[in-house]
PDB file of C-alpha atoms in Angstrom:
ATOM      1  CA  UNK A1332       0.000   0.000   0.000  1.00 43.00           C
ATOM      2  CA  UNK A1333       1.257   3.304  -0.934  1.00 43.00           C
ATOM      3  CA  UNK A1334       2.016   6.237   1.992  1.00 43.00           C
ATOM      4  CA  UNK A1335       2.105   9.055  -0.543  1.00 51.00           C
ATOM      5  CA  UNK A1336      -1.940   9.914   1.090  1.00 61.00           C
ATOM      6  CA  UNK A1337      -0.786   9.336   4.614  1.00 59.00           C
ATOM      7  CA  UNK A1338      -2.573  11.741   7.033  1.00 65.00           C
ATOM      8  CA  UNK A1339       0.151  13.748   9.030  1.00 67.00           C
ATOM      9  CA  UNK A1340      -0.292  11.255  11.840  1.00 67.00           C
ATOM     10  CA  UNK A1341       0.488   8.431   9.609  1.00 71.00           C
ATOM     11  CA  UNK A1342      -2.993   7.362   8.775  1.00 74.00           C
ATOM     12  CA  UNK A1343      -4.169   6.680   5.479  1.00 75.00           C
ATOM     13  CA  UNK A1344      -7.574   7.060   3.939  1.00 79.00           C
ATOM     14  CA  UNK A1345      -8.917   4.296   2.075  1.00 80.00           C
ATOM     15  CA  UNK A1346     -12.132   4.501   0.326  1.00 86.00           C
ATOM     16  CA  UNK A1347     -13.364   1.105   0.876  1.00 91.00           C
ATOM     17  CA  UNK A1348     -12.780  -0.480   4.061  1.00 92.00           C
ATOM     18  CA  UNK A1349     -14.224  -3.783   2.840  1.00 94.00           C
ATOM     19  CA  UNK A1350     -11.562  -3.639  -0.011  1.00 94.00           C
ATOM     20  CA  UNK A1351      -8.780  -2.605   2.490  1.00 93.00           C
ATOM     21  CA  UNK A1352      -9.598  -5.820   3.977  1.00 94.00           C
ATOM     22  CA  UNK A1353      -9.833  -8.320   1.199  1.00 96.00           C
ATOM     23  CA  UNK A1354      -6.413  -6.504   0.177  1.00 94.00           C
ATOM     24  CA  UNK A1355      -4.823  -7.243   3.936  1.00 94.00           C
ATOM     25  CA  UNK A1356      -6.508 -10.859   3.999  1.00 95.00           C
ATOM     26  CA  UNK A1357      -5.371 -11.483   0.622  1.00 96.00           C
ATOM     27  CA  UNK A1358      -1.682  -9.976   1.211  1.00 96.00           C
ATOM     28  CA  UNK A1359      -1.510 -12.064   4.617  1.00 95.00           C
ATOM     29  CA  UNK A1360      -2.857 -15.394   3.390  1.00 96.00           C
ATOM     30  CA  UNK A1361      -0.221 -15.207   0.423  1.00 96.00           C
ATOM     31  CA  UNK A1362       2.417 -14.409   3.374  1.00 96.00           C
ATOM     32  CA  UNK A1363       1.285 -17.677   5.204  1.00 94.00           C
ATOM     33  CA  UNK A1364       1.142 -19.811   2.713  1.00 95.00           C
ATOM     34  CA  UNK A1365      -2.951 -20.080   3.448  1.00 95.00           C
ATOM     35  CA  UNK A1366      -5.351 -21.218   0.725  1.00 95.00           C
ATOM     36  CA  UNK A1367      -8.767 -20.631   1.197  1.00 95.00           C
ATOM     37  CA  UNK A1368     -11.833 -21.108  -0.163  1.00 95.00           C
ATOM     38  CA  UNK A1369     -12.716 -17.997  -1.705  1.00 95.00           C
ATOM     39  CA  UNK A1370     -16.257 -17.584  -0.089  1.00 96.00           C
ATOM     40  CA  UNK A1371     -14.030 -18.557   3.323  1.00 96.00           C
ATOM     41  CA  UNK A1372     -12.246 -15.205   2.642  1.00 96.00           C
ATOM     42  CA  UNK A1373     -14.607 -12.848   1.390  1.00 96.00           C
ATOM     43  CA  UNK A1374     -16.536 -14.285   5.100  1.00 96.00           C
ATOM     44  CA  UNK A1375     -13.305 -13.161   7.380  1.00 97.00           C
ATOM     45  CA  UNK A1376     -13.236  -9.624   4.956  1.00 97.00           C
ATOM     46  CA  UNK A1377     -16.970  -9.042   5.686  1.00 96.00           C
ATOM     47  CA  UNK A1378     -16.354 -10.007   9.615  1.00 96.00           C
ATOM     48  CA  UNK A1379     -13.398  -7.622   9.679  1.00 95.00           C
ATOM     49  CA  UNK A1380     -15.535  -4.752   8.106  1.00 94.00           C
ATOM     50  CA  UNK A1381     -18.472  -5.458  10.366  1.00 94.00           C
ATOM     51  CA  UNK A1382     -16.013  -5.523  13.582  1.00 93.00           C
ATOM     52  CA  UNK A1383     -14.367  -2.368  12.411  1.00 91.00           C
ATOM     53  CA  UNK A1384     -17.541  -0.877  13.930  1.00 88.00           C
ATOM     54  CA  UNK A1385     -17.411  -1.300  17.936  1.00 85.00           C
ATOM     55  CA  UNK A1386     -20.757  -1.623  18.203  1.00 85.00           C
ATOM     56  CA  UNK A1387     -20.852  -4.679  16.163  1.00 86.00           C
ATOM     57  CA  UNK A1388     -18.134  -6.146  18.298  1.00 87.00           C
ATOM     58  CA  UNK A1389     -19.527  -5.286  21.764  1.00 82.00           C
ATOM     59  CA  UNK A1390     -22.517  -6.338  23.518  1.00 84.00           C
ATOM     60  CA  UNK A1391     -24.739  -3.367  24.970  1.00 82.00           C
ATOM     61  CA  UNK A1392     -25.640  -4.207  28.442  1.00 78.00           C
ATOM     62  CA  UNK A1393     -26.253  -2.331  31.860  1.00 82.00           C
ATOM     63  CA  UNK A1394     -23.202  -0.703  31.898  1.00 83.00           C
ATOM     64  CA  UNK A1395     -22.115   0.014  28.222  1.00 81.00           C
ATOM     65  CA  UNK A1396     -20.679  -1.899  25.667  1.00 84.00           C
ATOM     66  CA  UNK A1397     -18.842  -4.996  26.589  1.00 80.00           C
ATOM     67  CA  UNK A1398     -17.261  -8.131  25.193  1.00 85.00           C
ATOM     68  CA  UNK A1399     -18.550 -11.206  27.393  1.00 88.00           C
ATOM     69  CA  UNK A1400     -16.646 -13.989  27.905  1.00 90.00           C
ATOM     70  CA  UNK A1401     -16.173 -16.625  25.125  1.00 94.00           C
ATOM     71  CA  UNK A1402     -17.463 -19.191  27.811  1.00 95.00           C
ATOM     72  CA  UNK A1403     -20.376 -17.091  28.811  1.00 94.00           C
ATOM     73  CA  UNK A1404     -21.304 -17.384  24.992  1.00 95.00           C
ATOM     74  CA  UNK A1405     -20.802 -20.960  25.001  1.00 96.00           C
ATOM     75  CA  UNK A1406     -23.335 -21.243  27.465  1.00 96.00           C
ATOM     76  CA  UNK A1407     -26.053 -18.872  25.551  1.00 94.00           C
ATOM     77  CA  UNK A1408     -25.456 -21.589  22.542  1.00 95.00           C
ATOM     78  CA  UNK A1409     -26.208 -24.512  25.026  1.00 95.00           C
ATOM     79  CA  UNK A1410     -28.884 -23.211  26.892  1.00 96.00           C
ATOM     80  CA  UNK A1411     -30.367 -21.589  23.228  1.00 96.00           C
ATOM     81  CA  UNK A1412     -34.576 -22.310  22.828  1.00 97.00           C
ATOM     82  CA  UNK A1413     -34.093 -22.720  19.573  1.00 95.00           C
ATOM     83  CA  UNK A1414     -31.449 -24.225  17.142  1.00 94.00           C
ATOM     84  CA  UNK A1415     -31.277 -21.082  14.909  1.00 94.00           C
ATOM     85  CA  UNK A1416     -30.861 -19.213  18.331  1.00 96.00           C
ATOM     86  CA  UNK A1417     -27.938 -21.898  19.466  1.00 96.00           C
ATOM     87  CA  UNK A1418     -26.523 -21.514  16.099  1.00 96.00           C
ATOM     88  CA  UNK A1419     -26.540 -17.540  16.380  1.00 95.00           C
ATOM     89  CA  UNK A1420     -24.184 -18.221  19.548  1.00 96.00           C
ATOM     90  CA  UNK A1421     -22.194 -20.760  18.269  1.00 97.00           C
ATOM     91  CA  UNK A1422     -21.291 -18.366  15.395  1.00 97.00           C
ATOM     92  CA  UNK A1423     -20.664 -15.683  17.379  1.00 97.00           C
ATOM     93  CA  UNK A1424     -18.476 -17.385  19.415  1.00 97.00           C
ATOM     94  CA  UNK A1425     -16.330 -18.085  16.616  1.00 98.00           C
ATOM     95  CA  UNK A1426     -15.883 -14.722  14.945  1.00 97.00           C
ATOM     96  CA  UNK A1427     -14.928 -12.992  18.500  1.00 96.00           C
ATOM     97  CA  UNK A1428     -12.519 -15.858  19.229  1.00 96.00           C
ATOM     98  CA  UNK A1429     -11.047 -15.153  15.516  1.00 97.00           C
ATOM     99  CA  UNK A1430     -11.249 -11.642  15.702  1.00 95.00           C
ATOM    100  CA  UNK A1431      -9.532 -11.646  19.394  1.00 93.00           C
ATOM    101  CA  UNK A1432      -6.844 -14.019  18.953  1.00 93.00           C
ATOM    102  CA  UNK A1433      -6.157 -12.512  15.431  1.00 91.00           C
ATOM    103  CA  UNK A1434      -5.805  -9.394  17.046  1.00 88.00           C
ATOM    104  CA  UNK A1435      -4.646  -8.883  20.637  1.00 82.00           C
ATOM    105  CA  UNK A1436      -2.641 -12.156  19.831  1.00 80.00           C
ATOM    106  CA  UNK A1437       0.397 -10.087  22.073  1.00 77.00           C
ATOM    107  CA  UNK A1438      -2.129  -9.132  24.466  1.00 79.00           C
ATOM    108  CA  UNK A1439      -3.179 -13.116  25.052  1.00 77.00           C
ATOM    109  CA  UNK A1440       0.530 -14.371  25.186  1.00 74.00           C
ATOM    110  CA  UNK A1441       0.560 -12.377  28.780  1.00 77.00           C
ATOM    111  CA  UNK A1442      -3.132 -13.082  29.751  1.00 75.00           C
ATOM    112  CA  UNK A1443      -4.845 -15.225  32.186  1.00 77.00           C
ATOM    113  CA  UNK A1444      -7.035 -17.044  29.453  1.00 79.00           C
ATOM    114  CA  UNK A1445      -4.508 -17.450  26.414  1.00 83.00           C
ATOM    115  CA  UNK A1446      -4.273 -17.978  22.861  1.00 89.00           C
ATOM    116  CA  UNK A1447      -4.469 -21.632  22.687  1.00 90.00           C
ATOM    117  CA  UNK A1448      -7.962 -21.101  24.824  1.00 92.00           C
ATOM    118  CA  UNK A1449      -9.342 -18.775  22.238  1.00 93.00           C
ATOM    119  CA  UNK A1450      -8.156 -21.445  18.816  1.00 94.00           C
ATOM    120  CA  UNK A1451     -10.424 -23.947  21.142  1.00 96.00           C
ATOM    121  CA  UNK A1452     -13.272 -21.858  21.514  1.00 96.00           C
ATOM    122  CA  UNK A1453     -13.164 -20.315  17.785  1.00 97.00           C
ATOM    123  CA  UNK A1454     -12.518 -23.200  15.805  1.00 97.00           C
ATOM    124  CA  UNK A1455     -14.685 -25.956  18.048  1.00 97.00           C
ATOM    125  CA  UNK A1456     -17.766 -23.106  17.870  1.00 98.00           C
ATOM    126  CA  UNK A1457     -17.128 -22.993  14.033  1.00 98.00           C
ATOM    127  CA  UNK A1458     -16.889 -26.711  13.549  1.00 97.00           C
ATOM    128  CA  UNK A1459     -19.715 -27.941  15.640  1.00 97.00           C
ATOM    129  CA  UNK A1460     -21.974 -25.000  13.752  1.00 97.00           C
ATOM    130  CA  UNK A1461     -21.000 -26.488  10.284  1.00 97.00           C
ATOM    131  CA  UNK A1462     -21.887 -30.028  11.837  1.00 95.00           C
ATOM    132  CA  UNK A1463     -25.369 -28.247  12.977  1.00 94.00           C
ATOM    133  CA  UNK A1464     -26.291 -26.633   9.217  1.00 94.00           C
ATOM    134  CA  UNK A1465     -25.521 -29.625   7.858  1.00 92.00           C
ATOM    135  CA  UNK A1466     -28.474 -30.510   5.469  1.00 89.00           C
ATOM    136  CA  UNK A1467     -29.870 -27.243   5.838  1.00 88.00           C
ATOM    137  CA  UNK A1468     -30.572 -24.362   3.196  1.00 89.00           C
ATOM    138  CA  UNK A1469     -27.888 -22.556   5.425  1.00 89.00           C
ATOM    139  CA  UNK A1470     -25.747 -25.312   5.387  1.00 88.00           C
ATOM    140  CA  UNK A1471     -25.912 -25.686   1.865  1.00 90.00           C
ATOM    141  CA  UNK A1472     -24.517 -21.961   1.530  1.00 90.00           C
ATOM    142  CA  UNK A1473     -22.212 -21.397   4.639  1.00 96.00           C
ATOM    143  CA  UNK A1474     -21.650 -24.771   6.305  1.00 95.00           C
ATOM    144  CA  UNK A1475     -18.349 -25.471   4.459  1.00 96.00           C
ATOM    145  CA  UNK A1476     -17.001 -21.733   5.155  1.00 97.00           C
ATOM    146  CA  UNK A1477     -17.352 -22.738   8.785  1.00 97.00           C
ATOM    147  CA  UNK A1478     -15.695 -25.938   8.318  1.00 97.00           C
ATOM    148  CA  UNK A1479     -12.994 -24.816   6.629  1.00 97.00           C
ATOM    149  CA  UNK A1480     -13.245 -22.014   9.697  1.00 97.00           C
ATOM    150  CA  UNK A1481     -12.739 -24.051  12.168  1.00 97.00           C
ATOM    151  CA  UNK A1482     -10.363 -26.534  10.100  1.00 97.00           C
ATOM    152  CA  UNK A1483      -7.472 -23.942   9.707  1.00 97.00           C
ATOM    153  CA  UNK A1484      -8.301 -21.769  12.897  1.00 96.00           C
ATOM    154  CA  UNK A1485      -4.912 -21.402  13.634  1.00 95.00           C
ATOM    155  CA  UNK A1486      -3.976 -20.474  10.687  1.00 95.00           C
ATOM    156  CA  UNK A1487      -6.443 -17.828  10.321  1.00 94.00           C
ATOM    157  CA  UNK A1488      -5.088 -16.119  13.235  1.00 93.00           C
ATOM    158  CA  UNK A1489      -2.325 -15.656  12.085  1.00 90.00           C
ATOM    159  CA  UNK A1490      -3.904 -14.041   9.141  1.00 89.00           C
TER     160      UNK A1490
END
């Protein structure tokens, strides 16, 4: 990416976050060696754009917005009324786990819950969803993304 429209402060504009994204995912996957399914890519671009808003990332509760605990979302998925609601959870679990560990990866070498407890979380939530779609209309469309999600978790951290 070019610096010659850096911002003073060393910022620089783009005019598409989404393809900022699919140029960063596509630049890091070649860097790691990653192949991917291409509707497995374009689904980590459109979680990256989505998270780039806070308020997609954060639960609002009683005292503002907050990230709860990968485990507290486990539970939600297991004690869901319904198996679209469980599968709601289950995916959600798995794109803050990827988004997390792909980002404050530094932050979770020094935590008390590391990185090797968010690859569990992400990539089992992502794999047991893609067993749960299976045979569905949205398993038909999505179930191998989150297969291949929770296949090469690791690996898409690092991405």
């Amino acid at each position: 990416m070019s610096t010659e429209h850096a911002t003073a402060d060393g910022l620089q504009p783009v005019t598409s976050l989404t393809e900022f994204f699919r140029d960063s995912v596509d630049a890091a996957m070649a860097a790691n060696h990653l192949v991917l399914d291409s509707q497995t890519s374009h689904y980590v671009v459109c979680l990256l754009t989505l998270f780039a808003r806070s308020e997609d990332f954060y639960e609002t509760g009683a005292e503002g917005p907050a990230l709860r605990p990968l485990a507290l979302m486990l539970a939600d998925a297991a004690d869901a009324r319904s198996q679209d609601e469980r599968n709601f959870a289950l995916q959600r679990v798995g794109d803050v786990a990827l988004f997390v560990a792909g980002f404050f990866d530094d932050f979770l070498h020094n935590a008390p819950v590391g990185i090797g407890y968010y690859v569990k979380m992400g990539g089992g939530a992502y794999s047991t969803l893609a067993g749960s779609i299976r045979g569905t209309v949205r398993g038909r469309v999505m179930g191998e993304v989150f297969a291949e999600l929770g296949a090469k978790f690791t690996a898409m951290v690092d991405v």
